[in-house]
Structure formats: C-alpha cells, structure tokens
mmCIF file of C-alpha atoms and ligand atoms in Angstrom:
data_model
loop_
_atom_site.group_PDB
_atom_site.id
_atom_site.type_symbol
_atom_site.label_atom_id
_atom_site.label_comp_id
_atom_site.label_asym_id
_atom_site.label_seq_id
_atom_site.Cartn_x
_atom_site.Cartn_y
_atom_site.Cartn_z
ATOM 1 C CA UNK A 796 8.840 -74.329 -59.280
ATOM 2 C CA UNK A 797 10.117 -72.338 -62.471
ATOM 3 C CA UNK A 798 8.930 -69.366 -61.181
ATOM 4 C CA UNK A 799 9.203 -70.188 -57.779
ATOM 5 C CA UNK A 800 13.434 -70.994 -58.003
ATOM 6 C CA UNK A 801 13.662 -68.309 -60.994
ATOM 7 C CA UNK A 802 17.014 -66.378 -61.256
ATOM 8 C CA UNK A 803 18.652 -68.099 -58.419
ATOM 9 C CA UNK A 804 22.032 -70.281 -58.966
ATOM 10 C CA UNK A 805 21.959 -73.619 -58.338
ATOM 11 C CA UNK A 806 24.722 -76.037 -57.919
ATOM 12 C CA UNK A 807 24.458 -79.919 -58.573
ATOM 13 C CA UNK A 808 25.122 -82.470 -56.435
ATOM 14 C CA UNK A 809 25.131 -86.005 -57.689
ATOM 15 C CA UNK A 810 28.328 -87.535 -56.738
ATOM 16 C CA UNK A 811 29.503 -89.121 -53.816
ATOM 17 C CA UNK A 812 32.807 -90.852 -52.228
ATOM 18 C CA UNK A 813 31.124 -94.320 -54.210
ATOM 19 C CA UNK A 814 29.660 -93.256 -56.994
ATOM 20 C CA UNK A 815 30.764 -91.310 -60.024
ATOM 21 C CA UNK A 816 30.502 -92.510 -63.285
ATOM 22 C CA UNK A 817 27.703 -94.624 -62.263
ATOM 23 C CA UNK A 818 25.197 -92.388 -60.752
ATOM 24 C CA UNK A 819 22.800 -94.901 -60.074
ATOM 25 C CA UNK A 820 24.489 -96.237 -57.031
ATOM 26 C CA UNK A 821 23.868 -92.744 -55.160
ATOM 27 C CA UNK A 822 23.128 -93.457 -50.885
ATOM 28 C CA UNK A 823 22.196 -90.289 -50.024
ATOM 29 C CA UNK A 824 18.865 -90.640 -48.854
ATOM 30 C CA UNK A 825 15.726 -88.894 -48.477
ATOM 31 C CA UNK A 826 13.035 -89.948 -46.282
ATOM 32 C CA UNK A 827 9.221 -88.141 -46.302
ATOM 33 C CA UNK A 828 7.950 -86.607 -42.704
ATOM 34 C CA UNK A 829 5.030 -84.525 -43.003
ATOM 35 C CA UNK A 830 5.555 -81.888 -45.596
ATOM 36 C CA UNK A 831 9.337 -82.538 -45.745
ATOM 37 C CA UNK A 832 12.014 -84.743 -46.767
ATOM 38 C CA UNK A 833 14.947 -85.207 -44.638
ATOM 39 C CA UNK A 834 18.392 -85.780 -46.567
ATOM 40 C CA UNK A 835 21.194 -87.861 -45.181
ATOM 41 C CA UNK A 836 24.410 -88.553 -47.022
ATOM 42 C CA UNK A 837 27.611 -86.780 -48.386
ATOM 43 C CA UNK A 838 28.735 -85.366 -51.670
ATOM 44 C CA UNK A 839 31.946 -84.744 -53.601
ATOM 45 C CA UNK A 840 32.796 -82.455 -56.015
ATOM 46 C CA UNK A 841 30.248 -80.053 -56.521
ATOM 47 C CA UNK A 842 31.322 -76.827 -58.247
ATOM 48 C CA UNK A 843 30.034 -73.877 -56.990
ATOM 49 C CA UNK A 844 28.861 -75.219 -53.869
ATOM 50 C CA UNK A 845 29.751 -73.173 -51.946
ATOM 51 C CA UNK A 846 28.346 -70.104 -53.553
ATOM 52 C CA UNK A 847 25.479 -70.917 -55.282
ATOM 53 C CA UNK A 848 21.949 -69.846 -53.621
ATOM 54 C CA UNK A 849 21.239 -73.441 -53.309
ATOM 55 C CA UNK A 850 22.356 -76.978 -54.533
ATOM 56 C CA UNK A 851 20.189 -79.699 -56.157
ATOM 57 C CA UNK A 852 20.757 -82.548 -54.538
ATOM 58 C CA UNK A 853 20.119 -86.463 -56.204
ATOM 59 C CA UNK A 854 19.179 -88.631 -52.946
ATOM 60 C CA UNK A 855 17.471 -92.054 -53.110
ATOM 61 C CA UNK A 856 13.582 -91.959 -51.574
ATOM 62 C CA UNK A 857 14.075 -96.624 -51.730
ATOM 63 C CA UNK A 858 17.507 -97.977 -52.264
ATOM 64 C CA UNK A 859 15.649 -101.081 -52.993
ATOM 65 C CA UNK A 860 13.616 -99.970 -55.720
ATOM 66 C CA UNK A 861 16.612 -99.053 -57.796
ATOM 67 C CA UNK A 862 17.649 -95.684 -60.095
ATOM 68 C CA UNK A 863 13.720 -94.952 -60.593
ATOM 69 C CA UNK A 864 13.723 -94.191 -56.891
ATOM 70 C CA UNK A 865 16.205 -91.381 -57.501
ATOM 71 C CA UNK A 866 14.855 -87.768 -57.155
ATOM 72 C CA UNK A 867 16.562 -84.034 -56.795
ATOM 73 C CA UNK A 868 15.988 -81.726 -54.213
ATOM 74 C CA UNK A 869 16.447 -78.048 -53.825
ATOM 75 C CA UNK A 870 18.340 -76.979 -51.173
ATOM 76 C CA UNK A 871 18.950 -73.651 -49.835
ATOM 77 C CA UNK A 872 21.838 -72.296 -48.675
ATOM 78 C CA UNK A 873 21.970 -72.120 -45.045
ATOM 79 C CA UNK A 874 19.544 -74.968 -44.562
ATOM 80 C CA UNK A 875 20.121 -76.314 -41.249
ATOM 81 C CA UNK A 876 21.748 -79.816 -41.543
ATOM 82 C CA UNK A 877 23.968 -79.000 -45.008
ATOM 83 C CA UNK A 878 27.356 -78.004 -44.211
ATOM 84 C CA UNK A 879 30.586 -77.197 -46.751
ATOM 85 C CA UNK A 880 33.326 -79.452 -45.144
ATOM 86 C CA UNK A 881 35.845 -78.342 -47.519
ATOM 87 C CA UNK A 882 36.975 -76.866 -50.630
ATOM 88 C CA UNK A 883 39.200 -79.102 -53.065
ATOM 89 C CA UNK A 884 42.166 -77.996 -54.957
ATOM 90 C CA UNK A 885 42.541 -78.705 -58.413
ATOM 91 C CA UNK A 886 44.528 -79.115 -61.680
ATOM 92 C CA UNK A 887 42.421 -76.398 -63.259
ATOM 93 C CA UNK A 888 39.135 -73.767 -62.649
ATOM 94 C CA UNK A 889 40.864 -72.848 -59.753
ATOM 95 C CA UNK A 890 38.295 -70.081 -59.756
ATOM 96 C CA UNK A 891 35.610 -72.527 -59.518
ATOM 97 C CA UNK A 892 35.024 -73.507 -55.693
ATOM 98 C CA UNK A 893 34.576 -77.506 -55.488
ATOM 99 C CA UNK A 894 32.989 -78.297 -52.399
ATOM 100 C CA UNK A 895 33.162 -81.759 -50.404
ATOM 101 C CA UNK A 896 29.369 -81.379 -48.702
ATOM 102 C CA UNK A 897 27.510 -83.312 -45.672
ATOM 103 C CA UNK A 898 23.747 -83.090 -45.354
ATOM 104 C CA UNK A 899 23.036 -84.801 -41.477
ATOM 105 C CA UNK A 900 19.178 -84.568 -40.941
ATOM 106 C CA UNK A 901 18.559 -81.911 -43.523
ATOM 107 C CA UNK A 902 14.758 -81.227 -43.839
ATOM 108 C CA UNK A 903 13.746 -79.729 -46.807
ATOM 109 C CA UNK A 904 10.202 -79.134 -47.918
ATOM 110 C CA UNK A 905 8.017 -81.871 -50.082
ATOM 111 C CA UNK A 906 7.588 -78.789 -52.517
ATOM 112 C CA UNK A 907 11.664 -78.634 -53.455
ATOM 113 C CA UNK A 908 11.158 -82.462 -55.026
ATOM 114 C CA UNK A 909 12.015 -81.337 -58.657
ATOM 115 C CA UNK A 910 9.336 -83.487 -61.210
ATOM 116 C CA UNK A 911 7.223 -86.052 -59.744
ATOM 117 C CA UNK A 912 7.783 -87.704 -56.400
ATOM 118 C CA UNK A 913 5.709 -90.900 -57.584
ATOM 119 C CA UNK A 914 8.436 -93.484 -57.879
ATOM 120 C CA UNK A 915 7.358 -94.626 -61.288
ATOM 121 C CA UNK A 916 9.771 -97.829 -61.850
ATOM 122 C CA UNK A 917 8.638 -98.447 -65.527
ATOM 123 C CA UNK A 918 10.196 -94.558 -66.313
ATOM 124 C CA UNK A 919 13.661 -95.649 -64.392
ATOM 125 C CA UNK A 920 15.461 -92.981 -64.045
ATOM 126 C CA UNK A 921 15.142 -90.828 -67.353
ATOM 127 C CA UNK A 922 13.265 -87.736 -65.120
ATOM 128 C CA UNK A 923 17.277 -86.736 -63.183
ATOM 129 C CA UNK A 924 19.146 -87.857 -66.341
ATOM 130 C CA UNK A 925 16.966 -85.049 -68.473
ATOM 131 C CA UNK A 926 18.943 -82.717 -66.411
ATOM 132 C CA UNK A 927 22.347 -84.047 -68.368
ATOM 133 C CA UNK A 928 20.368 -83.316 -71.702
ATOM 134 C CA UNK A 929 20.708 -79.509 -70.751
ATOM 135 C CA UNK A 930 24.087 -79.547 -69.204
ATOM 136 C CA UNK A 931 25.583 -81.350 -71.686
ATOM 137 C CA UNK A 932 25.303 -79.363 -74.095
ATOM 138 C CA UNK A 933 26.473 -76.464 -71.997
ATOM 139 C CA UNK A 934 29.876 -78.005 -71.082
ATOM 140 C CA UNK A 935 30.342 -78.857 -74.811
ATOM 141 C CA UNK A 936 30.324 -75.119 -75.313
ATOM 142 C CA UNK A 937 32.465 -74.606 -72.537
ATOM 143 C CA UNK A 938 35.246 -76.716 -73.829
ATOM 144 C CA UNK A 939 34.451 -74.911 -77.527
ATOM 145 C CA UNK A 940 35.091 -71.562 -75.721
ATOM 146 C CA UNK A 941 38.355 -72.765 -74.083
ATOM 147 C CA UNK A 942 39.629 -74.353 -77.405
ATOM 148 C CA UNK A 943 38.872 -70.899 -79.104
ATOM 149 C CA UNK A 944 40.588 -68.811 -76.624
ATOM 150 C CA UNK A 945 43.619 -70.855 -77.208
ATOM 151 C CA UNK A 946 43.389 -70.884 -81.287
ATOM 152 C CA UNK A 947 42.815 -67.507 -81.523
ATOM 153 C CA UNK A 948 46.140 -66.965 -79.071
ATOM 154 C CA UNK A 949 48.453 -69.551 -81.084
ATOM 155 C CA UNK A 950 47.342 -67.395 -84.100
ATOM 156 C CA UNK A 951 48.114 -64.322 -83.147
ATOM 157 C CA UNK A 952 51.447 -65.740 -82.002
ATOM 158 C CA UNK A 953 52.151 -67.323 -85.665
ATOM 159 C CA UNK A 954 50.381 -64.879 -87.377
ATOM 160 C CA UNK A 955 53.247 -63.866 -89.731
ATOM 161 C CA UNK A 956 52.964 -67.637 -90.918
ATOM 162 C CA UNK A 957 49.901 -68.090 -91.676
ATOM 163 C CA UNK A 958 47.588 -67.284 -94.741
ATOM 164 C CA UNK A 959 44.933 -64.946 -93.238
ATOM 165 C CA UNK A 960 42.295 -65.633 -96.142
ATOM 166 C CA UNK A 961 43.240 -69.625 -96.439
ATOM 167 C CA UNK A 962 44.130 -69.302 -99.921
ATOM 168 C CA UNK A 963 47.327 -71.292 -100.015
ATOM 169 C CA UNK A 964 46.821 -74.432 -100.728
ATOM 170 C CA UNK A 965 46.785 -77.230 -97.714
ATOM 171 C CA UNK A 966 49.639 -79.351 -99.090
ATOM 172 C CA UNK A 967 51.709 -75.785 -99.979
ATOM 173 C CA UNK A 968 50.929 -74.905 -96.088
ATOM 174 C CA UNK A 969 53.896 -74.953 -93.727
ATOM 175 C CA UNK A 970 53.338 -77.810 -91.235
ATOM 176 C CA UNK A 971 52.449 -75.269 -88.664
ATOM 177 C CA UNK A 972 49.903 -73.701 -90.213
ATOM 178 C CA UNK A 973 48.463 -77.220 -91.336
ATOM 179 C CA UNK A 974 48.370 -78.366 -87.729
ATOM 180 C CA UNK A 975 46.460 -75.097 -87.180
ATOM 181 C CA UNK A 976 44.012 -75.434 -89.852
ATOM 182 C CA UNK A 977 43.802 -78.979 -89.202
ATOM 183 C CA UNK A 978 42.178 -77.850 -85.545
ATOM 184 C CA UNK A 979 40.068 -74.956 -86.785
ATOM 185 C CA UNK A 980 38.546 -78.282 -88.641
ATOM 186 C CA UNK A 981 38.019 -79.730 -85.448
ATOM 187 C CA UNK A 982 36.686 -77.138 -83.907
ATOM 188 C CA UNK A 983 34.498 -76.060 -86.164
ATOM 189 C CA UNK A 984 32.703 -79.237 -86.584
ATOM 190 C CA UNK A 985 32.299 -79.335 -82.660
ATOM 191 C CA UNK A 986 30.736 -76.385 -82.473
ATOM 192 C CA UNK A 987 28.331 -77.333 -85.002
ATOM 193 C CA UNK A 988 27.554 -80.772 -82.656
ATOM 194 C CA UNK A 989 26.966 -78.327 -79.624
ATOM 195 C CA UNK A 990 24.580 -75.941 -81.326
ATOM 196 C CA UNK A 991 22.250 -78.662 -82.775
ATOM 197 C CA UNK A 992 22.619 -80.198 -79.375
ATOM 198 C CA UNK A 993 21.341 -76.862 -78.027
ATOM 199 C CA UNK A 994 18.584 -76.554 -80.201
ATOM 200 C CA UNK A 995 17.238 -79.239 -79.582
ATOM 201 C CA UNK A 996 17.580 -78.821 -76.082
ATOM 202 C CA UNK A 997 15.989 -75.258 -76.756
ATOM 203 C CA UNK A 998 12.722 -77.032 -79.090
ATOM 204 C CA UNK A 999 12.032 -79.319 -76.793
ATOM 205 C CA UNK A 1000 13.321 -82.251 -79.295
ATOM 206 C CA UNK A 1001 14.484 -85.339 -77.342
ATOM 207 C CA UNK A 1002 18.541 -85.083 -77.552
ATOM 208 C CA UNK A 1003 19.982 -87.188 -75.084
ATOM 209 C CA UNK A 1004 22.349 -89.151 -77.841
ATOM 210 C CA UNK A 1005 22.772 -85.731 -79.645
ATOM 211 C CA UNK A 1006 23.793 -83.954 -75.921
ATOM 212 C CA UNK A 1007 26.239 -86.621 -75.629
ATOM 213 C CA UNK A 1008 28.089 -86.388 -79.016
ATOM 214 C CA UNK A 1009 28.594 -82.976 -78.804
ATOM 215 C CA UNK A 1010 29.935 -83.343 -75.216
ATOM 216 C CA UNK A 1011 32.221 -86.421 -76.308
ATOM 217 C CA UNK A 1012 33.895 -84.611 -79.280
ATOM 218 C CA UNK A 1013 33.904 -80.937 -77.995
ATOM 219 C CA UNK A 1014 35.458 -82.372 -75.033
ATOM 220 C CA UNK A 1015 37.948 -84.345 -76.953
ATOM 221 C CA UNK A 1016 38.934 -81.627 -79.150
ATOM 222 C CA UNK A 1017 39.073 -78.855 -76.588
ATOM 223 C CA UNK A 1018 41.558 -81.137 -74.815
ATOM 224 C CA UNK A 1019 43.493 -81.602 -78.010
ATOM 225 C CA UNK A 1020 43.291 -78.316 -79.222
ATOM 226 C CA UNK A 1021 44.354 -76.459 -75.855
ATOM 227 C CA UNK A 1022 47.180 -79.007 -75.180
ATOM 228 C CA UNK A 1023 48.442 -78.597 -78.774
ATOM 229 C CA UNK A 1024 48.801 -74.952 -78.880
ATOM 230 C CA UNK A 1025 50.869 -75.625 -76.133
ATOM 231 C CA UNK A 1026 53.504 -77.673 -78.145
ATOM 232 C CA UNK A 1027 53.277 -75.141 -81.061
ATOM 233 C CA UNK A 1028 54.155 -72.298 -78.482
ATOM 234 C CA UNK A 1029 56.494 -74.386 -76.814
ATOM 235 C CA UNK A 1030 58.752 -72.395 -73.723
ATOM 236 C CA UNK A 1031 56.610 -69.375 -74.475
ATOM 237 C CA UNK A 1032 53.340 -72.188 -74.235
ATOM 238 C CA UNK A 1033 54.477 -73.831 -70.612
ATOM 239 C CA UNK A 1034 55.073 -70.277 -68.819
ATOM 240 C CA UNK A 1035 52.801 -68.557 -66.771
ATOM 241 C CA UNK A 1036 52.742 -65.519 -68.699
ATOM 242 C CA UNK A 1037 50.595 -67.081 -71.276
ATOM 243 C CA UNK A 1038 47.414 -68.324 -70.881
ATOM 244 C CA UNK A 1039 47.806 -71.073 -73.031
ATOM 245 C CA UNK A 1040 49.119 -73.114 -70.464
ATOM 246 C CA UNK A 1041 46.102 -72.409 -68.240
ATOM 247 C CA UNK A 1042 43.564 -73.093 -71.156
ATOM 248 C CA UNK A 1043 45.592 -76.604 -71.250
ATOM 249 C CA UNK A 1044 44.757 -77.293 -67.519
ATOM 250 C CA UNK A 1045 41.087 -76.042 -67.424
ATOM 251 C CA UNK A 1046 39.949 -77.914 -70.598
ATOM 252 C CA UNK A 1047 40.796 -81.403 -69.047
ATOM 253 C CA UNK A 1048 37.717 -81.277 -66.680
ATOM 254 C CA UNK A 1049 35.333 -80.736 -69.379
ATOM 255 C CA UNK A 1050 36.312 -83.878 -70.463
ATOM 256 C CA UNK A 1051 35.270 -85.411 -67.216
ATOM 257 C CA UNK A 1052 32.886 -84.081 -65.198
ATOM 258 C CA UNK A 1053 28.890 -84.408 -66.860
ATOM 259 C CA UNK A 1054 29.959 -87.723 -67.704
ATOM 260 C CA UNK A 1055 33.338 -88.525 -68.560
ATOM 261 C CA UNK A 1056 34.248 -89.113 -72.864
ATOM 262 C CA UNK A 1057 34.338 -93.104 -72.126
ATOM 263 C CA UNK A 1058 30.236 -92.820 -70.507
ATOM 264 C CA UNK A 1059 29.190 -90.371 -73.436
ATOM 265 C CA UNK A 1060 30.718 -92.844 -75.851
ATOM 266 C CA UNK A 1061 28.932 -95.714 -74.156
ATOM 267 C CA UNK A 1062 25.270 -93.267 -73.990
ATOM 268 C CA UNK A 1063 25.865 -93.139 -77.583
ATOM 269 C CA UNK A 1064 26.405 -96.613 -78.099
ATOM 270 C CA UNK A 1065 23.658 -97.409 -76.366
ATOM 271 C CA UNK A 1066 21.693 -95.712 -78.343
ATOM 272 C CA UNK A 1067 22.973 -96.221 -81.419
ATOM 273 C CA UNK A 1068 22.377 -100.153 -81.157
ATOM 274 C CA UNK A 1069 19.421 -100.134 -79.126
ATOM 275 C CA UNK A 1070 20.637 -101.453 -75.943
ATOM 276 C CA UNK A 1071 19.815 -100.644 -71.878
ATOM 277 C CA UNK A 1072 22.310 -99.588 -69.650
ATOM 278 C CA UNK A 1073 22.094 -103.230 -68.298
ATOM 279 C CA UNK A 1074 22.774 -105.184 -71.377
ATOM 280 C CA UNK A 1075 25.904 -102.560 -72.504
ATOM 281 C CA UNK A 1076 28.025 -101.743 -69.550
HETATM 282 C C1 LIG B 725 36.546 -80.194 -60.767
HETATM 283 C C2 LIG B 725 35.399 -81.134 -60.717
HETATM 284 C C3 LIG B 725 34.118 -80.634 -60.660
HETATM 285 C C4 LIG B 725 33.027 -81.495 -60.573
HETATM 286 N N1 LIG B 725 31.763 -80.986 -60.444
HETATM 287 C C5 LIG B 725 30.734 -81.820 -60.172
HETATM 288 C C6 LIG B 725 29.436 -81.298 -59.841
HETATM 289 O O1 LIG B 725 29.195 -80.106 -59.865
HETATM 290 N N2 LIG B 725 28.480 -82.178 -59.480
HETATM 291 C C7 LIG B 725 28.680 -83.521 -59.437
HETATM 292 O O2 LIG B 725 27.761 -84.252 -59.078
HETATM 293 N N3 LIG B 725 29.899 -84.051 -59.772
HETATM 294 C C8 LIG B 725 30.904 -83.231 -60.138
HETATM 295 N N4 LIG B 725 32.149 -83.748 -60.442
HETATM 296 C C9 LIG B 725 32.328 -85.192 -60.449
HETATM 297 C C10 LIG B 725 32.439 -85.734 -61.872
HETATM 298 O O3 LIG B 725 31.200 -85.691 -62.525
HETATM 299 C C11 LIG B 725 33.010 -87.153 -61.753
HETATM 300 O O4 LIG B 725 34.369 -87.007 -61.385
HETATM 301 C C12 LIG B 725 32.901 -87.916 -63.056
HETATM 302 O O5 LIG B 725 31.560 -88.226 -63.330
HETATM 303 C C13 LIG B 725 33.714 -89.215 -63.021
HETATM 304 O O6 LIG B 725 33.473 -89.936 -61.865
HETATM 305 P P1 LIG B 725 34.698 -90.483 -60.979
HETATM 306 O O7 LIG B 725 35.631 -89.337 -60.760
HETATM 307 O O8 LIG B 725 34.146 -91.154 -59.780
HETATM 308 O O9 LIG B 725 35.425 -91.510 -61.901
HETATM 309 P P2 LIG B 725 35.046 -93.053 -62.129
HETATM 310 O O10 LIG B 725 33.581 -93.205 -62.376
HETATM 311 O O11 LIG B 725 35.645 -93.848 -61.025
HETATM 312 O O12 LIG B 725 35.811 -93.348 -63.487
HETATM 313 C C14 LIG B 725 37.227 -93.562 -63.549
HETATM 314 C C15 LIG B 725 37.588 -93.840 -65.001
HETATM 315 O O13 LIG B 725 36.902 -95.034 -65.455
HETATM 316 C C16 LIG B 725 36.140 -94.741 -66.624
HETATM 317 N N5 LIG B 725 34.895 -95.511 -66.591
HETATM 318 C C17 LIG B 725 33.989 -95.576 -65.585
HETATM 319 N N6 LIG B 725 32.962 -96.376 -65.914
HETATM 320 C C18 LIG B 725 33.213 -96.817 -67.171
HETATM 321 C C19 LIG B 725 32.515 -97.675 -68.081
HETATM 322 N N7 LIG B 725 31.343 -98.229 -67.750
HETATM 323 N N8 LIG B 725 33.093 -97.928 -69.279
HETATM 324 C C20 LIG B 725 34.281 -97.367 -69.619
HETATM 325 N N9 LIG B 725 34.983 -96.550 -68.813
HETATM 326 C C21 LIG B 725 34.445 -96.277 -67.605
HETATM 327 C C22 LIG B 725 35.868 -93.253 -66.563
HETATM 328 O O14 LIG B 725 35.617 -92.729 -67.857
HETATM 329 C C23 LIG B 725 37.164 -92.730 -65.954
HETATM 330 O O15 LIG B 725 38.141 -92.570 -66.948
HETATM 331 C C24 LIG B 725 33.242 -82.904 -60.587
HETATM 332 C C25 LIG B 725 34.547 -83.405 -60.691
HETATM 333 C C26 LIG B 725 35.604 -82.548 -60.746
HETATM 334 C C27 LIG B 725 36.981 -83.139 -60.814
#
C-alpha cells in the first residue's frame, strides 16, 4: 500500500453530521462483496476534499461490535458513488476547500482497507487513532508556523521598541516588549513539544500522549499569540491590509479540528492516570 498510494494526496474523512469529537460513533458503513467493500454514509468537513487524489474514509465494517470495528478506506477521486455536495465557508483557511461528502453504494476494492481488516476487538480501535499520532503533530506545527508569522510581523512593527539582542533586563522592558517576549516564551517551548512529538513520530517511538501535548499547547498558544498581536497592533491589527488579522482567524481551527484542546487534554489525562476512554469521559 506504501508504495502502491505513494506521492498521491489524500484527504481524511472521519466526521459526520453525529459525530465529531467522539469518533467512535461513526455510521458510515462498509459492507464486504467479493473483492470490494461498498461504503454508505456522509461526511462533514473534510479539508481538501475536493482536491485531493483521494480521501480516506473511517466507515464501520459491525456497528455492533463497537470502535474496533472501525477501518479506513482509500478512495479515489472519481469513484463512482462519492460525490462533493458542497463546499463550506469558513472563519478562516479560506484557501482550504472543506467539503460536505456523500458516498451512496461506493465500491471500493478489499485492497484500499488501510492495516488489517480482521476486526480484532481486544486492539479497539488504536490501528485509525495511530493516524492522529502523525497528524497531530503536524497541526501543532501548523499553528507554530501561524504564531511565527504573526511574531515576526508585530516585531517588525515595534521594532524601534524593542531590544534586538534581549539584553535589557525583563522588569526594565517596556510592557510591550514584555508581552512580546513573554510569547516568544510560549512559543518557543511549543515548538520544542512539536519536534519531540515529531521525532518520535519519525523513530517509530509510541507518542500518542506526546502528539497530543504538543497539539494542546501549540494550539493554545498559536491562538493566543496570533490574537494578541492583534491587540498590540490595534487599528493597524483589525484591517485587511495586515495579515495579522488573517493569522488571528486561521489559527482558531488548529485548535479544533484533529481533536479539539478539551479531547487532547482529556487523551492526556487519560494517560497520565491510567484510565480508558470509558472510565474518563
Ligand atoms: C475547517 C474545518 C476543517 C476540518 N477538517 C476535517 C477533516 O479534514 N476531516 C475530518 O474528519 N474532520 C474535519 N473537521 C472536523 C473537526 O475535526 C471537528 O469539528 C472537531 O473534531 C470537533 O467536532 P465537532 O465540531 O463535532 O464538535 P463537538 O464534538 O460537538 O464539540 C463541541 C465542543 O464540546 C467539546 N467537547 C466535546 N466532547 C468533550 C468531552 N468529552 N470533554 C470536554 N469537552 C468536550 C469540544 O472540545 C468542543 O469545544 C474539520 C472542521 C473544520 C471546522
């Protein structure tokens, strides 16, 4: 399959009009006939779906048996049965396409079931969620990138205020610069989460609590970070010929989609105390 799907783009499709945060309650199905599986069911919100070479889809093979019955599937673009039904608008990534997409009778070969098709009930459903140990990560980043963009704009705004080799002392700072410094903090030690994060991804280490602390505080910080270069740029901040105000608006999804910061904080707490999803909800 590596080789097989190698190069192409790929968008992800996990959530549906009932199911978000928890995406164990998925109903899009997928039933075996012959060497296929046929997919019925509808998802939400999945960037790039419209112009990615395919979308992985998360469809149930037994509702009954529960999250361990969940699987992904490959589908190409232009399969018969998969259709774009619309295109949302949004608060930010405007230049990301968010598609609302149906899949009626969709047959897609056995071979596009990503890991093992054995339903394997002891496992649950830690094969999909290893996907979020990769992407995590990534949208950490993302929201590190954003967050930089807008420090890097607030300071070249200021930069007649500032101390350009930090040697004033913090309490002899003005305010402004120690709000600034303050967040360079905060970044910094985000960016730090999301590389370990990364590595680990990249060594094969398990990292599903790490993945999700670097996604909870990048996330948070980007968000406070872009918003707050706002207020220190004020009018000039809010208008459209900055970009601050457009790093403001794209940072809140990073926050939300790949898990939102209130289900990383929960993954982590889960983890941290040694408790299932069922016994910490
Ligand atoms: C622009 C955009 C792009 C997206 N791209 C994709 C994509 O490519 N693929 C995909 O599958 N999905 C995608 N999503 C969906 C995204 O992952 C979900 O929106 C997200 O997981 C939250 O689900 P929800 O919107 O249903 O909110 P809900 O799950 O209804 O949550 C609502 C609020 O309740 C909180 N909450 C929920 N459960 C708990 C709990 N147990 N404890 C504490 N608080 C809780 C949440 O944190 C949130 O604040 C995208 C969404 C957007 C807006």
């Amino acid at each position: 399959q590596l080789e097989r799907f190698k190069g192409t783009w790929a968008a992800m499709a996990i959530t549906e009009p009932g199911c978000g945060s928890d995406s164990a309650a998925i109903r899009t199905t997928a039933t075996k006939d012959g060497d296929d599986y046929i997919l019925n069911g509808e998802k939400i919100f999945v960037t790039s779906g419209e112009r990615a070479d395919s979308v992985v889809v998360w469809a149930t093979l037994d509702k009954k048996l529960g999250r361990a019955a969940i699987k992904s599937f490959v589908v190409a673009k232009g399969t018969p049965g998969m259709k774009v039904e619309r295109l949302e608008h949004k608060l930010g990534i405007k230049a990301s396409d968010t598609a609302v997409i149906s899949f009626i009778d969709c047959r897609v070969p056995a071979a596009n079931l990503l890991g093992n098709p054995e339903i394997d009930v002891a496992k649950g459903f830690a094969g999909v969620m290893e996907t979020f140990d990769n992407t995590r990560p990534l949208v950490a980043a993302m929201a590190i990138g954003c967050a930089k963009a807008s420090l890097e704009r607030i300071k070249e705004i200021f930069k007649d205020q500032l101390d350009p080799d930090y040697t004033t002392p913090y309490l002899q700072t003005s305010n402004l610069a120690a709000q600034i410094y303050r967040m360079e903090a905060e970044w910094e030690a985000a960016r730090l989460l999301m590389i370990k994060a990364t590595w680990m991804a990249d060594n094969k280490k398990p990292n599903s609590k790490e993945a999700s602390i670097a996604k909870a505080k990048a996330g948070r910080v980007g968000n406070e970070i872009t918003l707050k270069c706002v207020e220190l740029a004020a009018s000039v901040g809010y208008g459209e010929d900055e970009l601050l105000e457009k790093w403001a608006r794209d940072s809140k999804i990073l926050d939300i989609f790949e898990g939102t910061q209130q289900i990383q904080q929960l993954i982590i707490a889960r983890r941290e105390l040694g408790k299932s999803s069922s016994e910490l909800k």
